[in-house]
Amino acid sequence: MQDDSFISIRDVSKHFGDVHAVDQVSIDIAKGEFFSLLGPSGCGKTTLLRMLAGFEFPTFGEIFIDGQPMSSVAANHRPVNMVFQSYAIFPHLSVSQNIGYGLRNDKLSKAEMEFKVDEMLELIKLQGYGDRQSTQLSGGERQRVALARALIKRPKVLLLDEPLGALDKQLREQMQLELRALQRSVGITFVFVTHDQEEALTMSDRIAVMSEGKYLQIDTPNQLYEAPQNRKVADFIGTVNFFNARTESVAGGKVSMDAGPLGKLSAAPGKLEFSEGQNVLIAIRPEKFSISIEKPASGNAIEGTTDAAAYLGDRSHFYVRVNGVDKPVAVSAQNMDRTHDVTQTHQGQVWLSWEDDAMVILHED
Ligand SMILES: Nc1ncnc2c1ncn2[C@@H]1O[C@H](COP(=O)(O)OP(=O)(O)OP(=O)(O)O)[C@@H](O)[C@H]1O
Ligand SMILES: [Mg+2]
């Protein structure tokens, strides 16, 4: 267990018959961290969250929260609370009654209860809404009530299973920022499940990218995007171009490669290890390319033909065909200049150029 870990998931597996929903996962989450589980449908996100909540128990492995093993601790005795995707609030209760529901057995005076509920209403910016019926709320407001209801007990950990899934895009983006601000202000550890990569990137301190019951990489949003450690992560987070190459020498913090149509290239190996004569993949994000009509004077460059171009206001997207490369290369260029229409100019023959540090070398797998 790491010293600062508040939640420690140790070699945890969950089997449902033949289905290995979660497969030997170890994750340490720090106190106050906003930690996300990101991955496609069926990869085990909810199952892992339900084991933290105590609604499921691991087939193998152990979960520690605040240093305590959870194997014999029932859901209602854990220092956690869970917010579900279908914001479960009681339709027959008012907003205040919903928020205060978890305190009903705590033997508080009416004034104490009102104080705590008001505090929550303020936090979720619904002051004055206490007496409304919950059926008179918008989707986003209902979601905030569900959050307040989970937060009022001041759990040490809040587990959120796609809590914004039912909201439309605009509301969802607004709620992402609000939820993040709220998490900072209360300092509770959040474990947040989503299959939306943009949502995970926006909100999280760290993200575990999951696939088929395992995680592929745990890292900060920046590192997942800039330094993915395998093909699946690079592909899952954002858009990426892959090129085949073969290593020629590995020395002095540089890997020299023969990348066929892209020529001889050289880049730093990052955290992965490479040997000579190995088939590898080079990953380059669309915005790391510069696109120009004239051949650049020096550096890595390749000629191609623009297949398609799309003007998106702040930037333009190009798909550039390069001889010897299977798929058109995706390129994204910022439209810095107000009057210059890059999309028009760059139809036809173009040059793509990139820096050495734009390349991430990956194992072929
Ligand atoms: N109670 C259960 N009995 C049998 N199989 C289950 C059970 N719960 C989950 N599974 C299976 O375990 C796997 C992981 O399910 P889980 O609900 O954790 O996925 P998820 O990542 O949350 O997916 P989604 O994004 O669709 O919610 C799936 O193959 C699912 O069918
Ligand atoms: Mg799920």
XYZ file of C-alpha atoms and ligand atoms in Angstrom:
397
model
C 0.000 0.000 0.000
C 1.294 3.494 -0.798
C 1.728 5.753 2.227
C -0.710 8.414 1.084
C -3.304 6.012 -0.278
C -6.757 6.427 1.166
C -8.437 3.774 -0.924
C -6.296 0.768 -1.697
C -7.578 -1.868 -4.110
C -5.278 -4.880 -3.847
C -5.330 -7.579 -6.542
C -9.092 -7.466 -6.692
C -11.039 -9.758 -9.020
C -14.766 -10.237 -9.381
C -16.075 -13.256 -11.226
C -19.710 -13.814 -12.174
C -19.562 -17.441 -13.255
C -17.251 -17.433 -16.275
C -17.309 -13.650 -16.626
C -14.220 -11.979 -15.148
C -15.869 -8.586 -14.717
C -12.840 -7.271 -12.776
C -9.540 -9.053 -13.219
C -6.676 -8.605 -10.717
C -6.888 -4.851 -10.350
C -4.640 -2.892 -7.954
C -5.222 0.839 -7.578
C -4.244 3.337 -4.872
C -6.292 6.500 -4.567
C -5.157 9.439 -2.424
C -7.283 11.397 0.033
C -9.123 14.238 -1.691
C -8.296 12.941 -5.140
C -10.735 13.109 -8.053
C -10.162 9.689 -9.562
C -11.980 8.419 -12.645
C -12.565 4.967 -14.073
C -12.817 5.355 -17.839
C -13.561 2.635 -20.340
C -16.051 1.179 -22.795
C -19.329 -0.488 -21.845
C -18.877 -3.776 -20.004
C -15.235 -3.202 -18.959
C -16.037 -3.528 -15.246
C -16.380 0.065 -14.042
C -19.668 -0.336 -12.183
C -18.592 -3.662 -10.697
C -15.451 -2.065 -9.245
C -17.471 0.834 -7.852
C -20.048 -1.527 -6.326
C -17.248 -3.396 -4.561
C -16.018 -0.105 -3.072
C -19.577 0.618 -1.938
C -20.030 -2.847 -0.453
C -22.874 -3.894 -2.781
C -20.597 -6.609 -4.180
C -17.685 -8.424 -2.580
C -14.455 -9.376 -4.389
C -14.001 -12.984 -5.460
C -10.281 -12.465 -4.764
C -8.268 -9.612 -3.298
C -8.940 -6.980 -0.679
C -10.104 -3.382 -0.530
C -8.847 -1.004 2.178
C -10.476 2.327 2.934
C -8.699 4.640 5.355
C -6.447 1.735 6.326
C -9.310 -0.617 7.219
C -9.928 -3.859 5.317
C -13.473 -3.830 3.931
C -13.976 -7.580 3.468
C -16.340 -7.903 6.419
C -17.790 -4.370 6.404
C -21.358 -4.039 5.118
C -22.347 -1.227 2.740
C -24.116 0.831 5.409
C -21.049 0.786 7.668
C -18.594 2.030 5.065
C -17.450 5.679 5.000
C -18.737 5.974 1.444
C -21.813 7.130 -0.408
C -22.849 6.397 -3.961
C -24.602 8.503 -6.595
C -26.220 6.499 -9.359
C -26.700 7.299 -13.002
C -30.488 7.437 -12.687
C -30.500 10.156 -10.050
C -32.599 8.332 -7.498
C -34.473 10.990 -5.590
C -37.881 10.464 -4.041
C -40.624 12.018 -6.177
C -43.097 12.295 -3.275
C -40.685 14.302 -1.101
C -39.715 17.960 -1.313
C -36.193 19.058 -2.193
C -35.338 19.627 1.504
C -36.795 16.294 2.553
C -34.789 14.545 -0.140
C -31.542 16.227 0.897
C -32.119 15.565 4.594
C -33.236 11.960 4.078
C -29.962 10.413 5.240
C -30.095 12.325 8.534
C -33.546 11.112 9.538
C -32.176 8.614 12.103
C -29.469 10.903 13.467
C -31.670 12.399 16.232
C -30.976 16.001 15.231
C -33.143 18.902 16.381
C -35.318 20.544 13.737
C -33.029 23.586 13.722
C -29.866 21.494 13.305
C -31.475 19.591 10.486
C -32.581 22.797 8.744
C -29.117 24.260 9.108
C -27.476 21.263 7.461
C -30.010 21.139 4.644
C -29.622 24.892 4.014
C -25.884 24.479 3.904
C -26.312 21.875 1.168
C -28.850 23.962 -0.764
C -26.290 26.744 -0.816
C -23.543 24.407 -1.946
C -25.566 23.153 -4.928
C -26.839 26.684 -5.645
C -30.498 25.836 -5.067
C -31.218 28.276 -2.211
C -34.955 28.925 -1.994
C -35.829 25.619 -3.679
C -36.225 23.650 -0.425
C -40.013 23.497 -0.443
C -40.376 22.560 -4.087
C -41.534 19.115 -5.002
C -38.746 17.220 -6.713
C -40.995 16.656 -9.722
C -40.820 20.426 -10.328
C -37.081 20.353 -11.017
C -35.082 20.174 -14.232
C -32.824 17.180 -14.840
C -29.719 19.092 -13.805
C -31.383 20.403 -10.629
C -32.493 16.897 -9.721
C -28.957 15.681 -10.220
C -27.694 18.374 -7.856
C -30.243 17.293 -5.241
C -29.033 13.706 -5.570
C -25.481 14.944 -4.984
C -26.483 17.011 -1.960
C -28.259 14.010 -0.519
C -25.075 11.988 -0.831
C -22.873 14.782 0.524
C -24.928 15.751 3.587
C -23.620 12.764 5.528
C -20.097 14.026 4.804
C -18.855 10.659 3.541
C -15.094 10.279 3.234
C -15.564 8.894 -0.249
C -18.192 9.653 -2.851
C -18.704 7.063 -5.577
C -20.338 8.409 -8.736
C -21.538 6.068 -11.470
C -22.020 8.087 -14.665
C -23.923 10.722 -12.685
C -24.167 13.079 -15.664
C -25.127 10.455 -18.232
C -28.764 11.509 -18.540
C -28.079 15.223 -19.087
C -27.863 17.010 -22.414
C -24.481 18.196 -23.626
C -24.645 21.801 -22.466
C -25.937 20.995 -19.005
C -23.487 18.170 -18.734
C -20.534 20.461 -19.425
C -21.790 22.992 -16.903
C -22.291 20.263 -14.292
C -18.781 18.924 -14.912
C -17.294 22.251 -13.876
C -19.671 22.611 -10.930
C -19.021 19.113 -9.689
C -15.288 19.631 -9.907
C -15.527 22.934 -7.994
C -17.769 21.307 -5.415
C -15.337 18.416 -4.942
C -12.488 20.885 -4.388
C -14.488 22.855 -1.847
C -15.580 19.850 0.243
C -12.305 17.930 -0.143
C -13.992 14.529 -0.341
C -12.345 11.738 -2.316
C -14.322 11.147 -5.527
C -14.294 7.939 -7.535
C -16.082 8.805 -10.755
C -17.171 6.391 -13.460
C -17.606 7.511 -17.047
C -17.217 6.184 -20.568
C -16.819 9.734 -21.892
C -13.139 10.534 -22.323
C -13.627 14.289 -22.540
C -15.543 14.234 -19.283
C -12.789 12.239 -17.579
C -10.086 14.576 -18.914
C -11.957 17.703 -17.789
C -12.613 16.599 -14.244
C -10.015 14.156 -12.986
C -6.751 14.373 -11.114
C -6.000 10.871 -12.370
C -7.761 8.384 -14.610
C -7.611 4.593 -14.833
C -8.283 3.593 -18.440
C -9.997 0.213 -18.257
C -10.549 -2.553 -20.767
C -11.994 -6.021 -20.196
C -11.755 -6.015 -16.421
C -8.184 -4.679 -16.279
C -6.644 -1.245 -16.475
C -4.333 -0.295 -19.296
C -2.801 2.807 -17.697
C -3.351 5.003 -14.661
C -2.173 8.555 -15.113
C -3.003 12.250 -15.109
C -5.112 13.499 -18.053
C -2.047 15.211 -19.493
C 0.133 12.095 -19.347
C -2.572 9.848 -20.799
C -2.826 12.162 -23.775
C 0.841 13.125 -24.196
C 2.494 9.892 -23.073
C 0.144 6.946 -23.649
C 1.905 3.670 -22.945
C 0.135 1.421 -25.383
C -1.873 1.506 -28.558
C -5.285 1.096 -26.924
C -4.818 4.060 -24.587
C -3.476 6.265 -27.399
C -6.473 5.281 -29.506
C -9.065 5.638 -26.748
C -7.975 9.103 -25.572
C -8.344 11.586 -28.430
C -7.374 11.073 -32.055
C -4.015 9.665 -33.050
C -2.058 8.619 -36.148
C 0.015 5.432 -36.018
C 3.001 4.701 -38.248
C 4.971 1.481 -38.457
C 8.702 1.632 -37.863
C 11.671 -0.552 -36.993
C 14.272 0.403 -34.415
C 17.849 0.672 -35.668
C 19.697 1.771 -32.559
C 18.861 2.572 -28.953
C 21.439 4.783 -27.253
C 21.902 8.015 -25.324
C 18.197 8.433 -24.588
C 17.307 8.219 -28.280
C 15.703 5.547 -30.384
C 16.655 5.755 -34.055
C 14.126 4.219 -36.404
C 13.488 3.448 -40.022
C 9.891 4.540 -40.572
C 9.583 3.611 -44.264
C 7.757 6.392 -46.106
C 8.381 8.794 -43.199
C 12.129 8.250 -43.483
C 14.698 7.902 -40.698
C 13.399 9.243 -37.418
C 14.734 9.614 -33.933
C 12.799 10.137 -30.690
C 13.076 9.696 -26.926
C 11.773 6.340 -25.628
C 9.652 7.712 -22.758
C 8.950 5.140 -20.053
C 9.021 2.096 -22.340
C 12.061 -0.029 -23.165
C 13.164 -0.804 -26.695
C 15.861 -2.911 -28.277
C 17.497 -2.850 -31.692
C 15.676 -4.423 -34.613
C 12.222 -4.242 -33.017
C 8.980 -3.457 -34.836
C 7.324 -0.464 -33.165
C 4.519 2.022 -33.655
C 5.021 5.754 -33.777
C 2.020 7.725 -32.492
C 1.551 11.364 -33.506
C -1.455 13.490 -32.506
C -3.157 15.518 -35.299
C -2.253 18.898 -33.768
C 1.458 18.056 -33.582
C 1.757 18.347 -37.356
C 2.356 21.608 -39.172
C 0.852 21.815 -42.629
C 2.392 23.989 -45.358
C 2.535 24.421 -49.109
C 6.284 24.940 -49.222
C 8.688 22.263 -48.117
C 10.081 23.191 -44.675
C 13.783 24.104 -44.749
C 14.769 21.410 -42.258
C 13.448 18.813 -39.822
C 11.044 15.887 -40.184
C 8.762 16.379 -43.167
C 6.743 14.411 -45.656
C 4.766 15.286 -48.742
C 1.140 14.319 -49.258
C -2.193 15.207 -50.819
C -5.164 16.527 -48.862
C -8.069 14.147 -49.220
C -10.599 16.117 -47.248
C -10.633 19.332 -45.259
C -13.128 20.653 -42.757
C -13.343 24.197 -41.422
C -14.394 24.205 -37.748
C -13.961 27.877 -36.920
C -11.158 27.787 -34.384
C -9.331 25.068 -36.290
C -9.373 23.116 -39.518
C -9.066 19.370 -39.970
C -7.251 17.766 -42.883
C -6.873 14.189 -44.029
C -3.650 13.883 -45.929
C -2.792 10.914 -48.124
C 0.858 9.950 -47.992
C 2.396 7.388 -50.354
C 3.104 4.153 -48.503
C 0.914 4.973 -45.470
C -2.362 2.970 -45.260
C -4.686 5.524 -43.746
C -4.920 9.250 -44.488
C -3.034 11.220 -41.836
C -5.316 13.285 -39.579
C -4.034 16.821 -39.093
C -5.532 19.600 -36.990
C -4.404 23.197 -37.554
C -5.309 26.221 -35.446
C -6.848 29.075 -37.413
C -4.849 31.916 -35.897
C -5.271 34.357 -38.736
C -8.709 35.955 -39.206
C -8.565 36.480 -42.930
C -6.553 33.545 -44.173
C -8.620 30.511 -45.156
C -6.306 27.592 -44.536
C -8.859 25.058 -45.736
C -8.953 26.515 -49.246
C -5.238 27.136 -49.482
C -4.322 23.652 -48.419
C -6.255 21.610 -50.938
C -3.898 19.557 -53.046
C -0.167 19.002 -52.502
C 1.021 19.797 -48.978
C 3.926 19.202 -46.640
C 3.533 17.861 -43.136
C 6.271 18.507 -40.630
C 6.714 17.655 -36.952
C 9.202 17.878 -34.105
C 11.007 14.864 -32.640
C 9.141 15.283 -29.347
C 5.772 15.022 -31.137
C 6.427 11.292 -31.515
C 5.495 8.660 -28.937
C 7.077 5.256 -29.572
C 4.929 2.268 -28.611
C 5.346 -1.463 -28.611
C 3.543 -3.190 -31.428
C 0.802 -5.250 -29.750
N -24.599 -9.481 -11.498
C -23.964 -9.875 -12.599
N -24.035 -11.143 -13.047
C -23.379 -11.557 -14.143
N -22.602 -10.748 -14.884
C -22.478 -9.465 -14.503
C -23.153 -8.959 -13.344
N -22.847 -7.649 -13.208
C -22.022 -7.357 -14.234
N -21.798 -8.442 -15.014
C -20.935 -8.508 -16.208
O -19.664 -8.009 -15.849
C -19.101 -7.201 -16.890
C -18.788 -5.810 -16.353
O -20.021 -5.152 -16.055
P -20.070 -3.676 -15.486
O -21.465 -3.360 -15.154
O -19.077 -3.544 -14.398
O -19.584 -2.842 -16.755
P -19.459 -1.260 -16.949
O -18.029 -0.979 -17.277
O -20.040 -0.539 -15.798
O -20.329 -1.020 -18.278
P -21.336 0.198 -18.666
O -20.460 1.307 -19.181
O -22.146 -0.406 -19.757
O -22.129 0.550 -17.459
C -20.128 -7.252 -18.020
O -19.721 -8.247 -18.928
C -21.411 -7.618 -17.329
O -22.269 -8.307 -18.208
Mg -21.761 0.691 -15.566
